Coordinates of C-alpha atoms and ligand atoms in Angstrom, one line a residue:
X21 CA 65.3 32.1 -90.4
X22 CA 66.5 35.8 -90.1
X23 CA 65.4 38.5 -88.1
X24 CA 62.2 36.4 -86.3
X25 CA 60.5 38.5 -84.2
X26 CA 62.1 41.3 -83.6
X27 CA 62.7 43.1 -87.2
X28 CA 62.9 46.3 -85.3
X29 CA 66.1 46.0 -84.0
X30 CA 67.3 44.1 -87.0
X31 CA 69.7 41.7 -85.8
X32 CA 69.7 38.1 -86.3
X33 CA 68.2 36.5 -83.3
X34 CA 68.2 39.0 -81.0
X35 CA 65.4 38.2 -79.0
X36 CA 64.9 37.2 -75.3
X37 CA 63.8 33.4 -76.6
X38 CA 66.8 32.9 -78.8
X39 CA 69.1 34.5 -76.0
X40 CA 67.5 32.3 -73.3
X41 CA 68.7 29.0 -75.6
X42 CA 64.5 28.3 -76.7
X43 CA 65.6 25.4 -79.3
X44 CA 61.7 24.4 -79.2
X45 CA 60.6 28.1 -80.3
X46 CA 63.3 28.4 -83.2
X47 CA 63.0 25.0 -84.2
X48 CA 59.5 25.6 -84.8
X49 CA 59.5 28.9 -86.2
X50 CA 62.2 27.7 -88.8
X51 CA 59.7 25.2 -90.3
X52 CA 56.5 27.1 -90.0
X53 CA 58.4 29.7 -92.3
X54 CA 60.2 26.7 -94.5
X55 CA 56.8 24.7 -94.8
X56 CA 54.3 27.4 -95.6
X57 CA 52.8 27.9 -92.1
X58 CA 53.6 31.7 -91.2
X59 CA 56.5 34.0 -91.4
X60 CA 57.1 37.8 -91.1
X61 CA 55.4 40.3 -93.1
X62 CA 57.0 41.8 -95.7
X63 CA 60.0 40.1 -94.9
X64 CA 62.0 41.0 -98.2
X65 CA 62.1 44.8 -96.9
X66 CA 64.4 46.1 -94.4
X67 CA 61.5 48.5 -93.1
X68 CA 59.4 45.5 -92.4
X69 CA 57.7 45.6 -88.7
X70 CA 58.3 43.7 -85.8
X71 CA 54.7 41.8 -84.2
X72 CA 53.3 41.0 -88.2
X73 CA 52.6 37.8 -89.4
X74 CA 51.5 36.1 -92.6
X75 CA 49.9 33.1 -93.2
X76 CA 51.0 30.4 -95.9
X77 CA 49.0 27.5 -97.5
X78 CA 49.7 25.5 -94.5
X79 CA 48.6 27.8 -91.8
X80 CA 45.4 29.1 -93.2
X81 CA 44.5 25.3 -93.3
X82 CA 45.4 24.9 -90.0
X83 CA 43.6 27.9 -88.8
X84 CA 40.6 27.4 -90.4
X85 CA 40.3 23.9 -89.2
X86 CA 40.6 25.4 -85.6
X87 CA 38.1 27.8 -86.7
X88 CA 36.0 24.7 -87.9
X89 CA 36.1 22.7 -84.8
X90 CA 35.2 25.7 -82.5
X91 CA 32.2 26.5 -84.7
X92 CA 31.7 22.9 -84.6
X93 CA 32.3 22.4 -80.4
X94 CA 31.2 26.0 -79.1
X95 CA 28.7 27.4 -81.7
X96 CA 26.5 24.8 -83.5
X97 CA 26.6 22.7 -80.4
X98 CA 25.0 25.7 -78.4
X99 CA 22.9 28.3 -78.3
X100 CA 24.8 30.4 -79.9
X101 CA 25.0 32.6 -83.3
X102 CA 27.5 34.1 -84.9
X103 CA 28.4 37.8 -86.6
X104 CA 30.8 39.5 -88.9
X105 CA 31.3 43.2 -87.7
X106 CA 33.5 45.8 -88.8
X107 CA 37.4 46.2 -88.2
X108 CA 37.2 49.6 -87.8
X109 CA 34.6 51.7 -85.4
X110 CA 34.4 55.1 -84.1
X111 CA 35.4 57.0 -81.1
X112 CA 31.8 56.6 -79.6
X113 CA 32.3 52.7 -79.1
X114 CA 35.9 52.9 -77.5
X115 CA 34.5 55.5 -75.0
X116 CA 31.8 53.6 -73.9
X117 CA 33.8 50.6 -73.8
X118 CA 36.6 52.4 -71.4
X119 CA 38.8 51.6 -73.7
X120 CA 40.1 55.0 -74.9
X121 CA 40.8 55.4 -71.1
X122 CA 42.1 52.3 -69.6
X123 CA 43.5 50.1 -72.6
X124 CA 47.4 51.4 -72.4
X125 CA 50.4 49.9 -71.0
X126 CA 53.5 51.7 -69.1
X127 CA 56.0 53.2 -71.2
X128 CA 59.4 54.5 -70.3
X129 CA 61.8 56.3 -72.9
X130 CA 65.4 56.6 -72.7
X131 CA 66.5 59.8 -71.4
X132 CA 69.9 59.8 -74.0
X133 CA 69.2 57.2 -76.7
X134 CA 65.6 57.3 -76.7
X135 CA 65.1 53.7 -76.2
X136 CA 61.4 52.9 -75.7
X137 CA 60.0 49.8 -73.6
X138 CA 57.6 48.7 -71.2
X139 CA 58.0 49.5 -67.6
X140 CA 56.6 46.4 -66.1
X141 CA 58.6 44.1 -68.7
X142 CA 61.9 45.7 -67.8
X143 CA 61.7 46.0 -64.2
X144 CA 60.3 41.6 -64.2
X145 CA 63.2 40.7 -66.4
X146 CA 65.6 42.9 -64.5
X147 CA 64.5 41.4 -61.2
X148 CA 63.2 38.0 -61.8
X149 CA 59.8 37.9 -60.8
X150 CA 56.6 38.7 -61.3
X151 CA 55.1 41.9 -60.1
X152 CA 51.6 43.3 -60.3
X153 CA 49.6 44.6 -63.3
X154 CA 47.9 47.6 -62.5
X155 CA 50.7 49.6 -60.8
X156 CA 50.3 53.4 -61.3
X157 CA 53.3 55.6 -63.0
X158 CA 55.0 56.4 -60.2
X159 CA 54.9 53.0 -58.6
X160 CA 57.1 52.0 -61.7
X161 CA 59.2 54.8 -61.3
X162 CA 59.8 54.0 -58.1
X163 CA 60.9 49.9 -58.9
X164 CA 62.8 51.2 -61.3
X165 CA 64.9 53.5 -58.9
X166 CA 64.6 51.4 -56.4
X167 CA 66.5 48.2 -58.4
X168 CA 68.5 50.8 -60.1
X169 CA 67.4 49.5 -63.7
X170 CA 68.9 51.5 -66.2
X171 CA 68.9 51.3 -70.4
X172 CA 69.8 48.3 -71.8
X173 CA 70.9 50.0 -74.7
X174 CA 73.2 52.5 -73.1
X175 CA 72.5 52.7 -69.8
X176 CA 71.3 55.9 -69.0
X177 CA 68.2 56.8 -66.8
X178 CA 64.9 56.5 -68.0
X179 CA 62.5 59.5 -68.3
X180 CA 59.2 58.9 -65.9
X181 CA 56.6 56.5 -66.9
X182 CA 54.2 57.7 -69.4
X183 CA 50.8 55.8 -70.6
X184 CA 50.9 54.0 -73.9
X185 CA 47.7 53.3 -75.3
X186 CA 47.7 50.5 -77.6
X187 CA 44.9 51.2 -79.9
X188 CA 45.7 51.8 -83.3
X189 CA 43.6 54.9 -84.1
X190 CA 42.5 56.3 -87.8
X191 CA 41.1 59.7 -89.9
X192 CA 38.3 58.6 -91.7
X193 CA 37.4 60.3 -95.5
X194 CA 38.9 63.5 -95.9
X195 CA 37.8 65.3 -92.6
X196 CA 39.9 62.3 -91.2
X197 CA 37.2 61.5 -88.7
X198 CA 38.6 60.2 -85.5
X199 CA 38.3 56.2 -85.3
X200 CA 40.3 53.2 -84.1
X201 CA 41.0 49.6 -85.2
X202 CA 39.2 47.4 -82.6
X203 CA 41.9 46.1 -80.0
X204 CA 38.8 43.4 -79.6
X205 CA 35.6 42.0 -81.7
X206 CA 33.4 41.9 -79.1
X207 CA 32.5 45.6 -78.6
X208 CA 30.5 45.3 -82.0
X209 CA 28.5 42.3 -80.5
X210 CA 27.7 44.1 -77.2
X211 CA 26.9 47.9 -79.6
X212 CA 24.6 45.0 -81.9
X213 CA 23.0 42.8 -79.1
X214 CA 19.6 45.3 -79.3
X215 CA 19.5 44.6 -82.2
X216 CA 20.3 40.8 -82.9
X217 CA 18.2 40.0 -79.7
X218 CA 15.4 41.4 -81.4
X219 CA 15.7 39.9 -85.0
X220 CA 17.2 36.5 -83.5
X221 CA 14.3 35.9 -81.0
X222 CA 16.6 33.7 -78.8
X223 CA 15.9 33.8 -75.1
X224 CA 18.2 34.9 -72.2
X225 CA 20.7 32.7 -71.6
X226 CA 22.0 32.4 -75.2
X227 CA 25.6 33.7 -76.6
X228 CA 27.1 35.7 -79.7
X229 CA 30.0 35.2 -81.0
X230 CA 32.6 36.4 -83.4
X231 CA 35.9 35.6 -85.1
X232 CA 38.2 38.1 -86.8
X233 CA 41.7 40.6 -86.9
X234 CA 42.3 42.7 -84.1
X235 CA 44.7 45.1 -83.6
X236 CA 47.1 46.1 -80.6
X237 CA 49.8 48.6 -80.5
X238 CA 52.5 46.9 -78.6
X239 CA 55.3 48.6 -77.3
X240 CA 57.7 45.8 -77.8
X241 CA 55.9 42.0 -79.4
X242 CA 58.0 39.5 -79.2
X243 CA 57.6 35.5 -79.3
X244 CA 56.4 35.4 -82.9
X245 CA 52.7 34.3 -82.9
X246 CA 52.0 35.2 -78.9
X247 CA 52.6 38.7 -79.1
X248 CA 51.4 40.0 -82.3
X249 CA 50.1 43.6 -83.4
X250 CA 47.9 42.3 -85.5
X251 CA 46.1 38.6 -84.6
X252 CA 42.7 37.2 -84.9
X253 CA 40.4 36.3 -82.1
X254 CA 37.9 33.5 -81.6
X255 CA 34.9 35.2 -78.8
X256 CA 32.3 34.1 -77.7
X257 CA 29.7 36.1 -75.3
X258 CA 27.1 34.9 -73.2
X259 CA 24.3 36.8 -72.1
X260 CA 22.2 36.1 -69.1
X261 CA 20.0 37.4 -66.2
X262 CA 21.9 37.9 -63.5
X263 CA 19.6 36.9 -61.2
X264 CA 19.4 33.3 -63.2
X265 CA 23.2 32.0 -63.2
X266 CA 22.7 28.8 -61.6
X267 CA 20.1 27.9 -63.4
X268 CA 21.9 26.3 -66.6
X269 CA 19.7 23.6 -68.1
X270 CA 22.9 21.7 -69.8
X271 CA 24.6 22.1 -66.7
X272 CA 23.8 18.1 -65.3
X273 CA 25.4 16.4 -68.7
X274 CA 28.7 18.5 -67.9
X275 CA 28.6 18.3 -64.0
X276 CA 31.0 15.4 -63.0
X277 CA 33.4 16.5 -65.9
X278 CA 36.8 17.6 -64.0
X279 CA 38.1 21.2 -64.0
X280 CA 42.2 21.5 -63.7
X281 CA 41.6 24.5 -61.6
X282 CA 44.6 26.7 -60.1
X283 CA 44.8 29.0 -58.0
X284 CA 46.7 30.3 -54.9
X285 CA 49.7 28.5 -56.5
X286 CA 48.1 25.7 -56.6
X287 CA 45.9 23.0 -58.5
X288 CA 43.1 21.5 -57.5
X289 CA 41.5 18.8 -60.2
X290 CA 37.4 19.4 -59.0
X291 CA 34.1 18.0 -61.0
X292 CA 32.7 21.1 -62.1
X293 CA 29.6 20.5 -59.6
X294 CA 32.3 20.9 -56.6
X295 CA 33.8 24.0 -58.1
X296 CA 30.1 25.2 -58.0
X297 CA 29.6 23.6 -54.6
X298 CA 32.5 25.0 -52.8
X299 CA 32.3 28.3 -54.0
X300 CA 35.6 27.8 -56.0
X301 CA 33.9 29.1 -59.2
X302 CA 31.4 31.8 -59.1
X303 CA 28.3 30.0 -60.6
X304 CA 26.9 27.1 -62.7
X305 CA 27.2 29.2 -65.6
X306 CA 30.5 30.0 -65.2
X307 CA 31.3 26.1 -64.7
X308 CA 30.0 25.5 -67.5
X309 CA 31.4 27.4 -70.0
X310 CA 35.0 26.3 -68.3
X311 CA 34.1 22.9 -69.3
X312 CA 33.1 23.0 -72.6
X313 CA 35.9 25.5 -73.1
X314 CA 38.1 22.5 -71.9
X315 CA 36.5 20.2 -74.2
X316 CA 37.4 22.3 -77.0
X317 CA 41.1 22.5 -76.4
X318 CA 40.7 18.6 -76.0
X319 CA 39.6 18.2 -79.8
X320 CA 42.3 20.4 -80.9
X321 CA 44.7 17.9 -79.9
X322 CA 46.4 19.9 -76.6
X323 CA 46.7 17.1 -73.7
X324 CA 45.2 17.5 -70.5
X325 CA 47.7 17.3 -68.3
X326 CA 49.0 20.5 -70.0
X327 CA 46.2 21.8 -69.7
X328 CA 44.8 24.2 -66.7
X329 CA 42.4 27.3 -65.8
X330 CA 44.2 30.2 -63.5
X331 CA 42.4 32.4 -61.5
X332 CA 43.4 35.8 -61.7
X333 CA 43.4 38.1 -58.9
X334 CA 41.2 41.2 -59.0
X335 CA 44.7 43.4 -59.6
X336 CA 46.0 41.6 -62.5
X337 CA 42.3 41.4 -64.0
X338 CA 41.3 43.6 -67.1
X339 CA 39.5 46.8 -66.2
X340 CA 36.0 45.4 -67.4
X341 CA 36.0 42.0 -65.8
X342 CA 34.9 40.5 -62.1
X343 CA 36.1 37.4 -62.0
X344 CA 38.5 35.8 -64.9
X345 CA 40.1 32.4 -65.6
X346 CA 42.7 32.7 -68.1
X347 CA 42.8 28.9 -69.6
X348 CA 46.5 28.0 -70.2
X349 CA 48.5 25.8 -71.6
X350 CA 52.2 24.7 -71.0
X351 CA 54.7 25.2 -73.5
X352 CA 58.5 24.9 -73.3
X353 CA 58.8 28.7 -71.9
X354 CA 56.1 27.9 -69.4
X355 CA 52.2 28.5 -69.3
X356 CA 50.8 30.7 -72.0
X357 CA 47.3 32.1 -71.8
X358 CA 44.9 31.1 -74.9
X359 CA 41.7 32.5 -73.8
X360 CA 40.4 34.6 -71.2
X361 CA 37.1 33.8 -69.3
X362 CA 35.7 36.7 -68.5
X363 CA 32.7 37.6 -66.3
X364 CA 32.2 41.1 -67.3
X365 CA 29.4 41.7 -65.8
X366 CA 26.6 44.3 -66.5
X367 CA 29.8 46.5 -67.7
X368 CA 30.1 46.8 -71.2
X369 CA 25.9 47.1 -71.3
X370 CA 25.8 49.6 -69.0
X371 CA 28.4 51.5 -70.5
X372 CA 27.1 51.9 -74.3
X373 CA 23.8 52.7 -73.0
X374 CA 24.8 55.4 -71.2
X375 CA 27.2 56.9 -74.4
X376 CA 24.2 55.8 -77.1
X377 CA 21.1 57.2 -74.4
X378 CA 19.5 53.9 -75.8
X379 CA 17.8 51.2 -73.6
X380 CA 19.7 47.8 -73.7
X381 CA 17.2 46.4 -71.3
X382 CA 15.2 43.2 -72.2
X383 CA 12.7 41.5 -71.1
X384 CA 13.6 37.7 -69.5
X385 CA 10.2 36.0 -70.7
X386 CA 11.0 33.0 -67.9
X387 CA 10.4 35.7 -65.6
X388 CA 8.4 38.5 -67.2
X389 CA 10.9 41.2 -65.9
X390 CA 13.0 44.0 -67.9
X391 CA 16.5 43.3 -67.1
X392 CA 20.1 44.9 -68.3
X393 CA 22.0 41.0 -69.3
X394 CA 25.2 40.7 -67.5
X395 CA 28.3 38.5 -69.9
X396 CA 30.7 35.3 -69.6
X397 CA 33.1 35.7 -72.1
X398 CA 35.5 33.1 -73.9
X399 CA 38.1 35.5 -75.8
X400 CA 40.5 33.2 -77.3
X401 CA 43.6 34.1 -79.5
X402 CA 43.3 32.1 -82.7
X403 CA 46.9 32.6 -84.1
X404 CA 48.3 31.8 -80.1
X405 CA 46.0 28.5 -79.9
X406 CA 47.5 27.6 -83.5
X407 CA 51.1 27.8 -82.1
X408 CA 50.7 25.7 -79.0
X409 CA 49.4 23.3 -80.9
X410 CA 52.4 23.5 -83.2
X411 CA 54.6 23.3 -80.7
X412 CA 52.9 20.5 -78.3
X413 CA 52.3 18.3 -81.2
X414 CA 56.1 19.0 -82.3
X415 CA 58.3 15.8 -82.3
X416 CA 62.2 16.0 -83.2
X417 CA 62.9 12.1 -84.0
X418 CA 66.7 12.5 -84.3
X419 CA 67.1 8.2 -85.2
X420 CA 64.5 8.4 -88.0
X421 CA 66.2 11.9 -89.2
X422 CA 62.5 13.5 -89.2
X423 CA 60.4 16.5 -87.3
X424 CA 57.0 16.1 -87.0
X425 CA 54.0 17.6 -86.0
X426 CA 51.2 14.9 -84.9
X427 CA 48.1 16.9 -85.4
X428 CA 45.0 15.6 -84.7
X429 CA 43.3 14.2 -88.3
X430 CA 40.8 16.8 -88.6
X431 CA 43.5 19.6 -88.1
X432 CA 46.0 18.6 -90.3
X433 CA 46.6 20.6 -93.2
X434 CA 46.8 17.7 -95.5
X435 CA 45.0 14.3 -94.1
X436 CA 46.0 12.0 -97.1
X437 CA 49.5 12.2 -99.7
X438 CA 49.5 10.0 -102.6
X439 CA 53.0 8.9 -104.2
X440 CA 54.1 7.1 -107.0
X441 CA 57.1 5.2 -105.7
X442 CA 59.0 6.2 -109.2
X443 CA 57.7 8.3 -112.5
X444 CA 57.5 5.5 -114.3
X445 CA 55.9 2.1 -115.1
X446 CA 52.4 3.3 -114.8
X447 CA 52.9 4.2 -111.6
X448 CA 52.3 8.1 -112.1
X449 CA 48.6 7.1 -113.8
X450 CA 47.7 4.8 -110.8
X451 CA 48.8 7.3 -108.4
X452 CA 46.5 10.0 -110.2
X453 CA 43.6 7.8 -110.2
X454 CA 43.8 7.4 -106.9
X455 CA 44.5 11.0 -105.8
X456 CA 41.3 11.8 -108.1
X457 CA 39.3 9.2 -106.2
X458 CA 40.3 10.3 -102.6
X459 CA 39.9 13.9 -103.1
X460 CA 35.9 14.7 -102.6
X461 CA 36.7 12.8 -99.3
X462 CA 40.0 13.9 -97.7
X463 CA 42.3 17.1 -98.1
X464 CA 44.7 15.3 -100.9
X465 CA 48.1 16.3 -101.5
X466 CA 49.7 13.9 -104.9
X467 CA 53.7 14.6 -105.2
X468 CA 56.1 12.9 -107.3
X469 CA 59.2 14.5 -107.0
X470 CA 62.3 13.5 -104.8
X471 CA 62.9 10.3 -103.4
X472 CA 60.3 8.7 -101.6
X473 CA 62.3 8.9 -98.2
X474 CA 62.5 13.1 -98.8
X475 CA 58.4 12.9 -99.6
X476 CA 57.8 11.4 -96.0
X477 CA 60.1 13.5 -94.3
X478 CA 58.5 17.3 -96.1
X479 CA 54.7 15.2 -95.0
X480 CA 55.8 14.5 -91.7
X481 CA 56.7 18.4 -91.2
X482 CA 53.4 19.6 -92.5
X483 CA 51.8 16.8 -90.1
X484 CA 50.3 15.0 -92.6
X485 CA 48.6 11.8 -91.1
X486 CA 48.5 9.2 -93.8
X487 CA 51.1 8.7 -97.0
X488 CA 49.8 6.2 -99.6
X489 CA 52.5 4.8 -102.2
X490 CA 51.8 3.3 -105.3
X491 CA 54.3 1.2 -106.3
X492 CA 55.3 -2.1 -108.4
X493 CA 53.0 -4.2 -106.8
X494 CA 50.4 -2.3 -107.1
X495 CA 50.4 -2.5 -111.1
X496 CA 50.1 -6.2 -110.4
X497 CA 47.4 -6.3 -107.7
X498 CA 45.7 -3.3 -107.3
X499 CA 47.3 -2.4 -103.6
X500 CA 48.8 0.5 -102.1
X501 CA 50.8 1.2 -99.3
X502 CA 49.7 3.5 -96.3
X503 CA 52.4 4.5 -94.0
X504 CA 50.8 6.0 -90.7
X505 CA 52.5 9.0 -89.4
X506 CA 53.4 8.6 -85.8
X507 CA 54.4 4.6 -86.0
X508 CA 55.7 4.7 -89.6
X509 CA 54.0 1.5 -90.0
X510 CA 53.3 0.7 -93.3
X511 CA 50.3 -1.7 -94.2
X512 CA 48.8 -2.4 -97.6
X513 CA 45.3 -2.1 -98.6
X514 CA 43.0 -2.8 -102.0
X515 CA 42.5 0.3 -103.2
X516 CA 39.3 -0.6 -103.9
X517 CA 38.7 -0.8 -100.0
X518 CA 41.4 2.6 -99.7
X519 CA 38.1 4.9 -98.4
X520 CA 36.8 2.6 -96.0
X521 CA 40.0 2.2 -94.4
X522 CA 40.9 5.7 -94.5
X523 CA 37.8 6.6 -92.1
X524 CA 38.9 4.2 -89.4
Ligands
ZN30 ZN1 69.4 54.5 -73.8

């Protein structure tokens, strides 16, 4: 694949991943683009824009199924509903939210070329290690002295560090009223909650959630997927009275579930009751929704030994939150964060009622006093979630000459492919009938072209889990064969009995 990544500079391969020999990353990239998963926008046009990604077939059936299981695991399961707000929102919200202030990252321009990147990136890469997040301008200017880091490009000196902020901002109609692309969905829950708490009659402690785009203007994306400017998020936020967060009914059917927790470099594997005991975790509530979280990521297929909940220090945190676990997973470049537990405290509330001038205060019925609802928040990345899973279900078999991906059966895009073993001999009709039969059932897939060995292999890279073949025999006694993905085993089966032992 050309130009992944990092179309702004326009060379084949030129970034950090491919340079630091990430055969996982490419190798997955090259079939997500070659098997209708995802792939740079616009690609055909040399002006196309680096941290922009489309979705094919096989990726929008992927990432609805994710979508499916988290309404399934988090929404349905709790009590929790779900919106559909706007993309775009006006100044108002992003001042209230403290986003038009604090949302920007450090930028440093070339003082000769012009060359434009982020501070903090540079000066980690250049000396190999992290440093921390929220370092003001002239701390960067002086790490950058300091290691002597100069332009990569053409190794000048960089100008002094200037603030970036990434929201993409609009004119809307012709008086081009000033408004911006939400970096996030959940503003428009916590600008709605007045409202939906008062037409949804739920009682405090209960969550809203919402999927969609977002938008980010990154100084440099990079890593396909994980760094994108535009992605979609997956959030959920739970509202509660602060002076109620150990009081979580559920909490007893979770309690001796285990929590991969880490922090102060290290993990500790605690029931969720000890994290609450021993003051690891803030509250019940917030043990909770850890756990379910967890149990989530589970049912997407991501294994639990790769599997863990950081704790972030308070000066790496996001401006709005008081205590965060960023839930990651380890991939071949190391852990990647997939969603961020926020507490956010009585923050974002406060902060639109005092831009609006309107009351956000409800009354807690258990207790029969007003109260302003603090938040726990699940933010997850939807399009990062999708690639982990791509690339820890990724499987390179070099002896059976095949990649696969071993999704779990609900995710995969296609759960069933039906081949005649030639076009010929009735074989084609049989095939069809059974395709025809399977399909209110199971996402079908019926191809009959290429040899039969080339059909498994293009299945096994979409992660299809079962491949039935109709073939001689079965014009003689009604059977199929199903090959199972993972063992290749082949069985056969009356097709007659095909749906029954399809579910198991
Ligand atoms: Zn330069």
């Amino acid at each position: 694949m050309e130009n992944f990544g990092c179309a702004e500079n326009s060379k084949k391969f030129s970034c950090k991943e491919k340079e630091a020999g990430n055969k996982t990353f490419d190798s997955v990239a090259e079939i997500a683009a070659s098997r209708g998963f995802f792939w740079p926008t616009a690609e055909i046009y040399p002006d196309k824009l680096a941290g922009f990604f489309e979705y094919g077939p096989n990726g929008l059936a992927l990432k609805n199924n994710i979508l499916k299981i988290w309404r399934e695991e988090l929404i349905e399961k709790e009590d929790i509903i779900e919106i559909d707000g706007c993309q775009i929102l006006p100044k108002s919200v992003f001042q209230a939210s403290g986003h038009l202030k604090n949302f920007n990252d450090p930028l440093i321009t070339c003082s000769k070329c012009g060359f434009k990147t982020r501070a903090d990136k540079l000066i980690q890469e250049s000396i190999g290690k992290e440093i921390p997040e929220k370092l003001s301008n002239e701390d960067y200017d002086e790490l950058l002295k300091k290691n002597k880091i100069i332009c990569p490009k053409c190794k000048s000196f960089f100008n002094k560090t200037e603030r970036w902020n990434m929201m993409l901002k609009t004119g809307i109609g012709a008086e081009s009223k000033e408004a911006y692309l939400r970096p996030e969905t959940c503003q428009s829950i916590f600008v709605n909650f007045p409202r939906i708490y008062k037409t949804s009659r739920l009682k405090l402690p209960f969550g809203i959630a919402q999927t969609g785009k977002v938008f980010r203007n990154e100084i440099a994306p990079r890593q396909g997927l994980i760094r994108e400017r535009e992605f979609n998020q997956m959030e959920i936020e739970i509202f509660f009275n602060p002076e109620k967060e150990d009081e979580i009914k559920n909490f007893n059917e979770i309690e001796k579930e285990i929590l991969p927790l880490y922090l102060k470099d290290k993990l500790q594997k605690v029931s969720s009751e000890e994290a609450v005991k021993k003051k690891v975790v803030k509250s019940k509530l917030v043990a909770y929704y850890l756990t379910i979280l967890k149990q989530f990521y589970l049912k997407l297929g991501i294994p639990e030994d790769k599997m863990r909940f950081r704790y972030v220090p308070e000066e790496d945190r996001p401006f709005y939150s008081k205590e965060t676990w960023d839930f990651e997973v380890q991939i071949n470049t190391g852990w990647l964060e997939l969603c961020a537990c926020n507490h956010r405290s009585d923050y974002d509330l406060s902060g639109h009622q005092k831009v609006s001038k309107q009351s956000f205060e409800i009354v807690d019925e258990s207790v029969g006093k007003k109260v302003l609802p603090n938040i726990f928040e699940l933010s997850a990345g939807v399009d990062r979630t999708l690639y982990a899973i791509l690339e820890l279900t990724y499987k390179d078999e070099p002896k059976n000459d095949r990649t696969i991906f071993s999704f779990p059966e609900k995710l995969a895009p296609v759960q069933v492919a039906i081949f005649p073993l030639v076009n010929k001999e009735r074989m084609p009709e049989l095939a069809k009938k059974v395709y025809e039969m399977l399909k209110p059932q199971f996402k079908c897939f019926y191809d009959e072209s290429g040899s039969i060995g080339r059909r498994y292999r293009r299945q096994d890279e979409i992660g299809t889990p079962l491949c039935l073949t109709i073939d001689g025999q079965t014009v003689k006694d009604d059977t199929v064969t199903i090959r199972e993905r993972d063992s290749m085993k082949q069985t056969r089966v009356k097709i007659k009995d095909l749906v029954g032992e399809l579910k198991k």
